[in-house]
């Protein structure tokens, strides 16, 4: 089942649980606006190249739309629609005043020079500048983009609208980015894991953890969990996978990854088949890479007691059913990885106020939001007698539905 079908399915289950009117259900599902633009740029050799850029703006009942921009050769409109919708429910679960959006450009960033990427980003911004904005739609980095991309968007947007640092988040610190933003999603995963284990009378110390995906989110989650006494027994990324039953030295691994562009060849662990990482023996499994990696083919072999979804949509609905029968507890993505968008909200607030916070304040506020989010999800689970995924979906959908009705937007 693709990401859009799975997200729609979860939404419809939550809508039924809440007893939503069918007209309201339909209006919540349909995106507010879908934008598709052609971006033609001169390449360094003087030839012209055209790329397709787009932005799906899903919902703005609770505030400006929010979501990443990805640069990837296989930008899939269905997946982007799904991720825009997931952002709507995620921001509502986190209880921050945003809706959901997502966008991107169909390109391979590794095939383009820095100056070509800059020209492409500026042309894309010129095409959509009147459809994004501080109080309309606030983009952020995603796959293939980063703080530099956001700096170019900010600069190009500001040519039309005056200096507007709050138009994007995930910016460089020198242009109004927030301290703590780089680690935010991984730190949120730590706080979410702590909240879940607390329910079972456990702590992170001594838990054996597997991290699938060692990019920004996975590496920060691994580092912070190991600092709390968690034992990282296996790690994988695009280059390969390693394991060490006594625990991997994460600071050394991070240094190795920076120098060798991947975990492969790290001397502090044994090589293993990357495909078997998800079924490695552990207490906690953290999928922090791509969507749909836990499916009906491998769910039955998963040995973890807890799955913390640091990636977007890593678990297929069919896998959810198998895991439920095995009594594996899954902490869903729309809560577990909401630390990034929460600190993006803090960045936006700081930019609007023109008053920057220190890192301790950012991390303290994030912990407060993550703890409150878990409590709210658990309340919905009790109210509707459902699992954590449906608890999170029904919480998010209910908040958006209430805002929609209060604004008089029902169909």
Short mmCIF file of C-alpha atoms in Angstrom, two decimals:
data_model
loop_
_atom_site.label_atom_id
_atom_site.label_comp_id
_atom_site.label_asym_id
_atom_site.label_seq_id
_atom_site.Cartn_x
_atom_site.Cartn_y
_atom_site.Cartn_z
CA UNK A 1 0.00 0.00 0.00
CA UNK A 2 1.52 3.36 -0.99
CA UNK A 3 1.91 6.25 1.47
CA UNK A 4 -1.19 8.13 0.27
CA UNK A 5 -3.49 5.07 0.45
CA UNK A 6 -2.15 4.22 3.93
CA UNK A 7 -2.55 7.80 5.21
CA UNK A 8 -6.08 8.06 3.78
CA UNK A 9 -6.95 4.74 5.40
CA UNK A 10 -5.72 5.87 8.83
CA UNK A 11 -7.56 9.18 8.45
CA UNK A 12 -10.83 7.42 7.57
CA UNK A 13 -10.51 5.04 10.53
CA UNK A 14 -9.94 8.04 12.84
CA UNK A 15 -12.89 9.93 11.28
CA UNK A 16 -15.15 6.92 11.95
CA UNK A 17 -13.87 6.66 15.50
CA UNK A 18 -14.75 10.33 16.02
CA UNK A 19 -18.11 9.99 14.24
CA UNK A 20 -17.35 12.83 11.79
CA UNK A 21 -20.01 13.95 9.33
CA UNK A 22 -19.25 12.60 5.81
CA UNK A 23 -19.15 16.12 4.27
CA UNK A 24 -16.67 17.32 6.90
CA UNK A 25 -14.61 14.15 6.42
CA UNK A 26 -14.41 14.78 2.66
CA UNK A 27 -13.45 18.44 3.08
CA UNK A 28 -10.66 17.56 5.54
CA UNK A 29 -9.19 15.06 3.08
CA UNK A 30 -9.07 17.29 -0.04
CA UNK A 31 -5.91 19.46 -0.27
CA UNK A 32 -6.46 23.23 -0.03
CA UNK A 33 -4.25 23.83 -3.08
CA UNK A 34 -1.81 21.98 -5.34
CA UNK A 35 0.80 24.05 -7.17
CA UNK A 36 2.92 22.82 -10.10
CA UNK A 37 5.45 25.09 -11.81
CA UNK A 38 8.12 24.83 -14.50
CA UNK A 39 11.58 25.98 -13.41
CA UNK A 40 13.99 26.64 -16.30
CA UNK A 41 17.56 27.66 -15.50
CA UNK A 42 20.79 28.26 -17.41
CA UNK A 43 23.33 25.57 -16.50
CA UNK A 44 27.02 26.37 -15.95
CA UNK A 45 27.82 25.27 -19.54
CA UNK A 46 25.27 27.74 -20.96
CA UNK A 47 22.61 25.16 -21.87
CA UNK A 48 19.08 25.42 -20.49
CA UNK A 49 17.51 22.81 -18.20
CA UNK A 50 13.89 22.54 -17.07
CA UNK A 51 12.62 21.02 -13.83
CA UNK A 52 9.14 20.61 -12.36
CA UNK A 53 8.57 22.15 -8.94
CA UNK A 54 5.47 21.80 -6.82
CA UNK A 55 3.84 22.53 -3.49
CA UNK A 56 0.86 20.70 -1.97
CA UNK A 57 -0.89 22.86 0.63
CA UNK A 58 -3.19 20.51 2.52
CA UNK A 59 -4.96 22.42 5.29
CA UNK A 60 -4.79 25.80 7.05
CA UNK A 61 -7.69 25.62 9.55
CA UNK A 62 -5.33 25.83 12.55
CA UNK A 63 -2.75 28.25 11.13
CA UNK A 64 -0.22 28.74 8.32
CA UNK A 65 0.67 25.58 6.40
CA UNK A 66 4.02 24.01 7.22
CA UNK A 67 6.19 21.40 5.56
CA UNK A 68 9.47 20.53 3.88
CA UNK A 69 10.78 21.03 0.36
CA UNK A 70 12.67 18.05 -1.09
CA UNK A 71 15.00 17.87 -4.08
CA UNK A 72 14.88 14.34 -5.44
CA UNK A 73 14.84 12.79 -8.95
CA UNK A 74 11.74 10.70 -8.21
CA UNK A 75 9.46 13.20 -6.55
CA UNK A 76 6.18 11.29 -6.32
CA UNK A 77 3.02 13.47 -6.26
CA UNK A 78 1.13 10.80 -4.28
CA UNK A 79 3.83 10.61 -1.61
CA UNK A 80 3.99 14.41 -1.36
CA UNK A 81 0.19 14.56 -0.97
CA UNK A 82 0.46 11.95 1.80
CA UNK A 83 3.25 13.84 3.58
CA UNK A 84 1.34 17.15 3.33
CA UNK A 85 -1.67 15.47 4.93
CA UNK A 86 0.51 13.84 7.62
CA UNK A 87 1.89 17.29 8.46
CA UNK A 88 -1.65 18.55 9.06
CA UNK A 89 -2.28 15.83 11.65
CA UNK A 90 1.27 16.05 13.07
CA UNK A 91 1.11 19.79 13.81
CA UNK A 92 -2.30 19.24 15.41
CA UNK A 93 -0.98 16.38 17.60
CA UNK A 94 1.93 18.60 18.67
CA UNK A 95 -0.68 21.34 19.31
CA UNK A 96 1.24 24.02 17.44
CA UNK A 97 -0.70 26.59 15.35
CA UNK A 98 0.04 25.22 11.88
CA UNK A 99 -1.56 23.24 9.08
CA UNK A 100 0.24 20.90 6.67
CA UNK A 101 2.08 21.25 3.35
CA UNK A 102 4.89 19.58 1.40
CA UNK A 103 6.75 20.32 -1.81
CA UNK A 104 9.79 19.75 -3.92
CA UNK A 105 11.58 19.82 -7.23
CA UNK A 106 12.18 16.77 -9.44
CA UNK A 107 15.97 16.93 -9.72
CA UNK A 108 19.09 15.11 -8.59
CA UNK A 109 20.97 17.63 -6.41
CA UNK A 110 24.23 15.66 -6.76
CA UNK A 111 24.15 16.28 -10.54
CA UNK A 112 23.92 20.06 -10.07
CA UNK A 113 26.64 22.51 -9.03
CA UNK A 114 26.10 24.86 -6.06
CA UNK A 115 25.45 27.79 -8.43
CA UNK A 116 22.93 25.70 -10.44
CA UNK A 117 21.13 24.69 -7.23
CA UNK A 118 21.01 28.34 -6.17
CA UNK A 119 19.56 29.43 -9.54
CA UNK A 120 16.99 26.60 -9.41
CA UNK A 121 15.94 27.50 -5.84
CA UNK A 122 15.59 31.18 -6.72
CA UNK A 123 13.49 30.47 -9.85
CA UNK A 124 11.25 28.12 -7.83
CA UNK A 125 10.82 30.83 -5.17
CA UNK A 126 9.96 33.42 -7.85
CA UNK A 127 7.20 31.10 -9.12
CA UNK A 128 5.62 30.46 -5.68
CA UNK A 129 6.50 33.59 -3.63
CA UNK A 130 2.93 34.88 -3.67
CA UNK A 131 1.59 31.51 -2.46
CA UNK A 132 3.90 31.09 0.56
CA UNK A 133 4.44 33.54 3.42
CA UNK A 134 4.97 34.11 7.14
CA UNK A 135 1.23 33.70 7.83
CA UNK A 136 0.36 31.54 4.78
CA UNK A 137 2.79 28.67 4.23
CA UNK A 138 6.21 28.27 5.85
CA UNK A 139 8.60 25.83 4.06
CA UNK A 140 11.48 23.93 5.72
CA UNK A 141 14.33 21.64 4.59
CA UNK A 142 13.72 18.01 3.64
CA UNK A 143 15.51 15.32 1.62
CA UNK A 144 18.17 16.91 -0.61
CA UNK A 145 17.79 20.41 0.88
CA UNK A 146 19.21 22.12 3.96
CA UNK A 147 19.93 25.45 5.69
CA UNK A 148 21.61 26.89 2.56
CA UNK A 149 18.50 26.17 0.45
CA UNK A 150 16.37 27.95 3.05
CA UNK A 151 18.77 30.94 3.00
CA UNK A 152 18.30 31.27 -0.78
CA UNK A 153 14.49 31.05 -0.45
CA UNK A 154 14.54 33.67 2.33
CA UNK A 155 16.68 36.03 0.25
CA UNK A 156 14.62 35.64 -2.94
CA UNK A 157 11.29 35.95 -1.10
CA UNK A 158 12.57 39.08 0.71
CA UNK A 159 13.19 40.79 -2.67
CA UNK A 160 9.43 40.75 -3.23
CA UNK A 161 8.14 41.17 0.33
CA UNK A 162 10.89 42.85 2.39
CA UNK A 163 13.13 41.03 4.88
CA UNK A 164 11.03 38.13 6.20
CA UNK A 165 13.10 35.63 8.22
CA UNK A 166 9.95 33.81 9.42
CA UNK A 167 9.03 32.71 5.86
CA UNK A 168 11.17 29.56 6.20
CA UNK A 169 12.54 27.53 9.11
CA UNK A 170 15.66 25.38 9.33
CA UNK A 171 17.75 28.42 8.31
CA UNK A 172 21.42 29.00 9.15
CA UNK A 173 21.82 30.46 12.68
CA UNK A 174 23.33 33.65 11.15
CA UNK A 175 20.04 34.34 9.32
CA UNK A 176 17.69 33.73 12.24
CA UNK A 177 17.79 29.95 12.52
CA UNK A 178 17.09 28.49 15.94
CA UNK A 179 19.66 26.94 18.22
CA UNK A 180 18.78 23.28 18.75
CA UNK A 181 17.00 22.90 15.40
CA UNK A 182 19.61 20.52 13.94
CA UNK A 183 19.11 17.98 16.76
CA UNK A 184 15.38 18.65 17.24
CA UNK A 185 13.80 15.62 15.53
CA UNK A 186 16.31 13.23 17.14
CA UNK A 187 15.87 14.89 20.53
CA UNK A 188 12.10 14.64 20.13
CA UNK A 189 12.54 10.90 19.45
CA UNK A 190 14.46 10.64 22.76
CA UNK A 191 11.70 12.44 24.70
CA UNK A 192 8.99 10.36 22.98
CA UNK A 193 10.84 7.12 23.81
CA UNK A 194 11.25 8.19 27.45
CA UNK A 195 7.53 9.00 27.70
CA UNK A 196 6.54 5.61 26.23
CA UNK A 197 8.95 3.56 28.39
CA UNK A 198 7.76 5.45 31.47
CA UNK A 199 4.29 3.98 30.88
CA UNK A 200 5.82 0.52 31.28
CA UNK A 201 7.92 1.40 34.32
CA UNK A 202 11.13 1.31 32.25
CA UNK A 203 13.89 3.79 31.46
CA UNK A 204 16.22 4.08 28.47
CA UNK A 205 19.25 2.87 30.46
CA UNK A 206 20.07 -0.71 29.53
CA UNK A 207 17.62 -0.93 26.60
CA UNK A 208 19.09 -2.53 23.46
CA UNK A 209 18.35 -0.26 20.49
CA UNK A 210 18.57 -0.70 16.70
CA UNK A 211 18.62 2.41 14.47
CA UNK A 212 17.75 1.94 10.80
CA UNK A 213 18.93 5.07 8.97
CA UNK A 214 21.90 7.07 10.30
CA UNK A 215 21.22 10.46 8.75
CA UNK A 216 20.47 13.60 10.75
CA UNK A 217 17.55 12.11 12.72
CA UNK A 218 18.98 8.63 13.29
CA UNK A 219 22.44 9.83 14.32
CA UNK A 220 21.09 12.40 16.80
CA UNK A 221 18.60 9.87 18.23
CA UNK A 222 21.39 7.28 18.61
CA UNK A 223 23.75 9.79 20.23
CA UNK A 224 21.19 11.13 22.71
CA UNK A 225 19.82 7.67 23.59
CA UNK A 226 23.34 6.31 24.18
CA UNK A 227 24.06 9.31 26.45
CA UNK A 228 21.06 8.19 28.54
CA UNK A 229 22.49 4.68 28.90
CA UNK A 230 20.78 3.03 25.93
CA UNK A 231 22.87 0.36 24.15
CA UNK A 232 22.92 0.84 20.37
CA UNK A 233 23.44 -2.73 19.08
CA UNK A 234 22.98 -2.18 15.31
CA UNK A 235 22.94 0.73 12.86
CA UNK A 236 22.42 0.95 9.10
CA UNK A 237 22.50 3.59 6.39
CA UNK A 238 22.70 3.69 2.58
CA UNK A 239 26.33 2.43 2.66
CA UNK A 240 25.70 -0.69 4.74
CA UNK A 241 25.05 -1.93 8.28
CA UNK A 242 27.02 -2.83 11.40
CA UNK A 243 26.27 -4.53 14.71
CA UNK A 244 27.90 -4.98 18.09
CA UNK A 245 25.99 -6.81 20.82
CA UNK A 246 28.04 -5.00 23.52
CA UNK A 247 27.05 -1.60 22.11
CA UNK A 248 28.40 0.65 19.35
CA UNK A 249 30.50 3.67 20.33
CA UNK A 250 28.26 6.33 18.76
CA UNK A 251 30.64 9.38 18.94
CA UNK A 252 33.32 7.28 17.16
CA UNK A 253 30.76 6.10 14.58
CA UNK A 254 29.63 9.68 13.88
CA UNK A 255 33.28 10.66 13.29
CA UNK A 256 33.73 7.63 10.97
CA UNK A 257 30.56 8.52 9.01
CA UNK A 258 31.74 12.11 8.49
CA UNK A 259 35.11 10.91 7.19
CA UNK A 260 33.86 7.94 5.11
CA UNK A 261 30.33 9.05 4.13
CA UNK A 262 28.69 6.00 5.69
CA UNK A 263 28.75 3.42 8.49
CA UNK A 264 30.39 0.77 6.27
CA UNK A 265 33.87 -0.21 7.38
CA UNK A 266 33.51 1.02 10.98
CA UNK A 267 35.97 -0.96 13.10
CA UNK A 268 33.80 -0.89 16.24
CA UNK A 269 31.25 -3.35 14.87
CA UNK A 270 30.75 -6.31 12.54
CA UNK A 271 29.30 -5.88 9.05
CA UNK A 272 25.79 -7.24 8.58
CA UNK A 273 23.15 -7.45 5.86
CA UNK A 274 21.32 -4.08 5.84
CA UNK A 275 18.06 -5.93 5.04
CA UNK A 276 18.23 -7.82 8.34
CA UNK A 277 18.67 -4.72 10.55
CA UNK A 278 14.91 -4.38 11.11
CA UNK A 279 14.66 -7.96 12.41
CA UNK A 280 17.78 -7.80 14.59
CA UNK A 281 17.25 -8.84 18.23
CA UNK A 282 16.63 -5.71 20.33
CA UNK A 283 14.24 -4.02 22.78
CA UNK A 284 13.63 -0.85 20.74
CA UNK A 285 13.64 -0.48 16.95
CA UNK A 286 13.93 3.03 15.49
CA UNK A 287 13.23 3.20 11.73
CA UNK A 288 14.70 6.60 10.78
CA UNK A 289 15.05 6.34 7.00
CA UNK A 290 12.42 5.77 4.31
CA UNK A 291 8.69 5.03 4.34
CA UNK A 292 7.16 1.56 4.00
CA UNK A 293 10.20 -0.37 5.30
CA UNK A 294 8.17 -2.42 7.80
CA UNK A 295 5.69 -4.45 5.77
CA UNK A 296 3.84 -7.77 5.77
CA UNK A 297 6.97 -9.58 4.56
CA UNK A 298 9.18 -8.69 7.54
CA UNK A 299 6.76 -7.67 10.33
CA UNK A 300 6.37 -11.25 11.57
CA UNK A 301 10.14 -11.51 12.10
CA UNK A 302 10.56 -8.29 14.10
CA UNK A 303 11.91 -9.02 17.58
CA UNK A 304 11.69 -5.53 19.11
CA UNK A 305 9.13 -4.89 21.86
CA UNK A 306 8.83 -1.20 20.97
CA UNK A 307 9.01 0.57 17.58
CA UNK A 308 9.60 4.33 17.59
CA UNK A 309 8.76 5.76 14.15
CA UNK A 310 11.41 8.43 13.55
CA UNK A 311 10.79 8.27 9.76
CA UNK A 312 7.56 9.30 8.03
CA UNK A 313 5.22 6.35 7.39
CA UNK A 314 7.76 3.55 7.96
CA UNK A 315 5.07 0.95 8.81
CA UNK A 316 2.46 -0.35 6.36
CA UNK A 317 -1.10 -0.91 7.67
CA UNK A 318 -0.76 -4.67 7.00
CA UNK A 319 2.38 -4.70 9.16
CA UNK A 320 0.52 -2.77 11.87
CA UNK A 321 -2.00 -5.62 12.15
CA UNK A 322 0.75 -8.26 12.40
CA UNK A 323 2.65 -6.24 15.02
CA UNK A 324 -0.52 -5.67 17.02
CA UNK A 325 -1.12 -9.44 17.24
CA UNK A 326 2.49 -9.86 18.41
CA UNK A 327 1.85 -7.15 21.06
CA UNK A 328 4.63 -4.96 19.67
CA UNK A 329 4.01 -1.35 20.76
CA UNK A 330 4.34 1.13 17.87
CA UNK A 331 4.79 4.83 18.65
CA UNK A 332 3.46 6.52 15.48
CA UNK A 333 5.38 8.97 13.30
CA UNK A 334 2.87 11.82 13.64
CA UNK A 335 3.81 12.01 17.31
CA UNK A 336 7.29 10.39 17.55
CA UNK A 337 9.05 12.56 14.95
CA UNK A 338 7.20 15.82 15.68
CA UNK A 339 10.23 17.33 17.48
CA UNK A 340 11.51 18.84 14.23
CA UNK A 341 8.35 20.74 13.37
CA UNK A 342 7.93 21.79 17.01
CA UNK A 343 11.35 23.46 17.06
CA UNK A 344 10.59 24.91 13.61
CA UNK A 345 7.59 26.53 15.31
CA UNK A 346 9.93 27.90 18.01
CA UNK A 347 12.17 29.31 15.24
CA UNK A 348 9.16 30.99 13.58
CA UNK A 349 8.08 32.48 16.95
CA UNK A 350 11.61 33.82 17.60
CA UNK A 351 11.73 35.38 14.11
CA UNK A 352 8.34 37.06 14.51
CA UNK A 353 9.27 38.42 17.94
CA UNK A 354 12.79 39.32 16.86
CA UNK A 355 13.98 37.74 20.12
CA UNK A 356 16.20 34.65 20.06
CA UNK A 357 16.24 31.92 22.71
CA UNK A 358 19.24 30.09 24.13
CA UNK A 359 19.57 26.35 23.41
CA UNK A 360 18.56 25.30 26.92
CA UNK A 361 15.22 27.10 26.56
CA UNK A 362 14.61 25.46 23.15
CA UNK A 363 15.29 21.96 24.55
CA UNK A 364 13.25 22.56 27.73
CA UNK A 365 10.25 23.80 25.71
CA UNK A 366 10.58 20.83 23.33
CA UNK A 367 10.52 18.38 26.26
CA UNK A 368 7.36 20.07 27.60
CA UNK A 369 5.59 19.80 24.22
CA UNK A 370 6.64 16.15 23.66
CA UNK A 371 5.48 15.10 27.15
CA UNK A 372 2.16 16.91 26.76
CA UNK A 373 1.71 15.39 23.28
CA UNK A 374 2.15 11.86 24.64
CA UNK A 375 -0.31 12.53 27.47
CA UNK A 376 -2.89 13.83 24.96
CA UNK A 377 -2.41 10.79 22.68
CA UNK A 378 -2.86 8.43 25.66
CA UNK A 379 -6.08 10.24 26.65
CA UNK A 380 -7.49 9.63 23.16
CA UNK A 381 -6.45 5.95 23.39
CA UNK A 382 -8.46 5.62 26.62
CA UNK A 383 -11.46 7.53 25.25
CA UNK A 384 -11.71 5.47 22.06
CA UNK A 385 -10.16 2.21 23.32
CA UNK A 386 -7.61 2.17 20.48
CA UNK A 387 -3.87 1.76 19.86
CA UNK A 388 -1.35 4.60 19.84
CA UNK A 389 -1.57 5.16 16.06
CA UNK A 390 -5.34 5.62 16.14
CA UNK A 391 -5.00 7.65 19.35
CA UNK A 392 -2.62 10.05 17.57
CA UNK A 393 -4.67 10.19 14.35
CA UNK A 394 -7.95 10.77 16.18
CA UNK A 395 -6.29 13.49 18.31
CA UNK A 396 -4.94 15.30 15.23
CA UNK A 397 -8.06 14.89 13.09
CA UNK A 398 -10.32 15.98 15.98
CA UNK A 399 -8.36 19.20 16.53
CA UNK A 400 -8.41 20.09 12.82
CA UNK A 401 -12.14 19.20 12.54
CA UNK A 402 -12.97 21.43 15.52
CA UNK A 403 -11.02 24.37 14.06
CA UNK A 404 -12.75 23.83 10.68
CA UNK A 405 -16.21 23.89 12.28
CA UNK A 406 -15.42 26.88 14.50
CA UNK A 407 -14.31 28.86 11.44
CA UNK A 408 -17.56 27.97 9.66
CA UNK A 409 -15.78 26.11 6.86
CA UNK A 410 -17.85 22.92 6.88
CA UNK A 411 -19.13 21.97 3.42
#
